[in-house]
């Protein structure tokens, strides 16, 4: 399964070429009709996210998450359940856009002069921590690092000092406790904890609620940090595009 916004990313194309040489069937999730990946794939689904007008890919990323979640539920024979959780994720995103923008702007103002931002997650939340770091680096030019909660002690914790912004993803799944421990470790060293979760906790300095949508919770959680990266860029007077 190859994922690409443009359908032209050379790393993806090269991997697909090698897979085809081994007679693999290629399934493409791509946003660009007629692109190289689209033409090479045996099976393809257009993301239908609309054109990405900025360098940073945001809506294509969340569209990929939605397609992969619904695919996983379909393979498991639980398609109606997957559709239900995606619908809940859409409602959660609408709630964030309606209610949480002022909080996200406040956080951006608070951390705009920071030298480092760290994001932690585990399980499904780990790649979202990577996405948070990528977008913050890409459009606000602040150094950011995403890592698994359990890897904090292997070097990164030494860089956390008083006021260091630390984003913690705590979805309502089996990783919640481990992620909370990571947030507490950063807090103990003076970190400024931004909690993104279905429930508040006293360790958070700022809390952004994201309702529990099972696996689909990662979609609205992603949107929160994409918005944060955007407002950080705006706060610095940079062009987010």
GROMACS .gro file of N, CA, C and O in nm, residues 7-8 16-17 19 40 47 54 72 80 83 87 95 101 103 135 142 162 170 182 192 194 196 201 207 230 237:
model
  108
    7UNK      N    1   0.177   1.181  -0.558
    7UNK     CA    2   0.194   1.066  -0.646
    7UNK      C    3   0.324   1.069  -0.723
    7UNK      O    4   0.345   0.989  -0.815
    8UNK      N    5   0.415   1.160  -0.684
    8UNK     CA    6   0.541   1.176  -0.756
    8UNK      C    7   0.663   1.163  -0.665
    8UNK      O    8   0.776   1.178  -0.713
   16UNK      N    9   0.781   0.124  -0.497
   16UNK     CA   10   0.676   0.059  -0.575
   16UNK      C   11   0.737  -0.016  -0.694
   16UNK      O   12   0.697  -0.129  -0.726
   17UNK      N   13   0.837   0.045  -0.760
   17UNK     CA   14   0.904  -0.022  -0.872
   17UNK      C   15   0.966  -0.154  -0.827
   17UNK      O   16   0.954  -0.256  -0.895
   19UNK      N   17   0.882  -0.334  -0.567
   19UNK     CA   18   0.776  -0.428  -0.531
   19UNK      C   19   0.715  -0.491  -0.655
   19UNK      O   20   0.685  -0.612  -0.658
   40UNK      N   21   0.086   0.369  -1.194
   40UNK     CA   22   0.159   0.245  -1.166
   40UNK      C   23   0.077   0.145  -1.086
   40UNK      O   24   0.102   0.025  -1.093
   47UNK      N   25  -0.772   1.027  -0.282
   47UNK     CA   26  -0.804   1.081  -0.150
   47UNK      C   27  -0.917   1.183  -0.157
   47UNK      O   28  -0.992   1.201  -0.061
   54UNK      N   29  -0.046   2.460   0.017
   54UNK     CA   30   0.075   2.493   0.091
   54UNK      C   31   0.178   2.382   0.073
   54UNK      O   32   0.146   2.272   0.030
   72UNK      N   33  -0.904  -0.082   0.734
   72UNK     CA   34  -0.877  -0.181   0.839
   72UNK      C   35  -1.007  -0.241   0.892
   72UNK      O   36  -1.018  -0.364   0.910
   80UNK      N   37  -1.944  -0.110   0.922
   80UNK     CA   38  -2.034  -0.014   0.987
   80UNK      C   39  -1.975   0.049   1.113
   80UNK      O   40  -1.994   0.169   1.138
   83UNK      N   41  -1.725   0.316   1.005
   83UNK     CA   42  -1.795   0.436   0.960
   83UNK      C   43  -1.844   0.519   1.078
   83UNK      O   44  -1.838   0.643   1.077
   87UNK      N   45  -1.738   0.905   1.161
   87UNK     CA   46  -1.838   1.010   1.179
   87UNK      C   47  -1.816   1.085   1.310
   87UNK      O   48  -1.827   1.207   1.317
   95UNK      N   49  -1.602   2.030   1.648
   95UNK     CA   50  -1.601   2.085   1.783
   95UNK      C   51  -1.473   2.163   1.810
   95UNK      O   52  -1.475   2.271   1.871
  101UNK      N   53  -1.014   2.696   1.906
  101UNK     CA   54  -0.919   2.785   1.837
  101UNK      C   55  -0.857   2.888   1.932
  101UNK      O   56  -0.735   2.911   1.929
  103UNK      N   57  -0.790   2.866   2.247
  103UNK     CA   58  -0.690   2.799   2.330
  103UNK      C   59  -0.564   2.767   2.251
  103UNK      O   60  -0.452   2.787   2.299
  135UNK      N   61   0.536   1.925   1.124
  135UNK     CA   62   0.466   2.047   1.084
  135UNK      C   63   0.519   2.169   1.158
  135UNK      O   64   0.529   2.278   1.100
  142UNK      N   65   1.071   2.620   1.427
  142UNK     CA   66   1.111   2.589   1.563
  142UNK      C   67   1.154   2.442   1.566
  142UNK      O   68   1.083   2.357   1.512
  162UNK      N   69   1.291   2.407   3.246
  162UNK     CA   70   1.176   2.487   3.283
  162UNK      C   71   1.121   2.564   3.162
  162UNK      O   72   1.194   2.636   3.095
  170UNK      N   73  -0.272   1.158   2.455
  170UNK     CA   74  -0.321   1.055   2.546
  170UNK      C   75  -0.458   1.005   2.501
  170UNK      O   76  -0.561   1.039   2.559
  182UNK      N   77   0.498   0.952   3.072
  182UNK     CA   78   0.590   1.037   2.996
  182UNK      C   79   0.565   1.185   3.021
  182UNK      O   80   0.659   1.264   3.040
  192UNK      N   81   0.651   2.230   3.005
  192UNK     CA   82   0.520   2.295   2.994
  192UNK      C   83   0.431   2.200   2.915
  192UNK      O   84   0.449   2.183   2.795
  194UNK      N   85   0.130   2.031   2.727
  194UNK     CA   86   0.010   2.054   2.646
  194UNK      C   87  -0.054   1.917   2.625
  194UNK      O   88  -0.001   1.833   2.551
  196UNK      N   89  -0.333   1.660   2.495
  196UNK     CA   90  -0.437   1.640   2.394
  196UNK      C   91  -0.498   1.504   2.423
  196UNK      O   92  -0.436   1.399   2.400
  201UNK      N   93  -0.628   1.625   3.297
  201UNK     CA   94  -0.545   1.571   3.405
  201UNK      C   95  -0.466   1.686   3.466
  201UNK      O   96  -0.430   1.782   3.396
  207UNK      N   97  -0.492   2.213   2.826
  207UNK     CA   98  -0.564   2.091   2.788
  207UNK      C   99  -0.653   2.120   2.668
  207UNK      O  100  -0.730   2.217   2.669
  230UNK      N  101   0.034   2.607   1.243
  230UNK     CA  102  -0.012   2.721   1.163
  230UNK      C  103  -0.009   2.850   1.245
  230UNK      O  104   0.047   2.952   1.200
  237UNK      N  105   0.505   3.587   1.225
  237UNK     CA  106   0.503   3.669   1.105
  237UNK      C  107   0.553   3.597   0.982
  237UNK      O  108   0.596   3.659   0.884
   0.00000   0.00000   0.00000
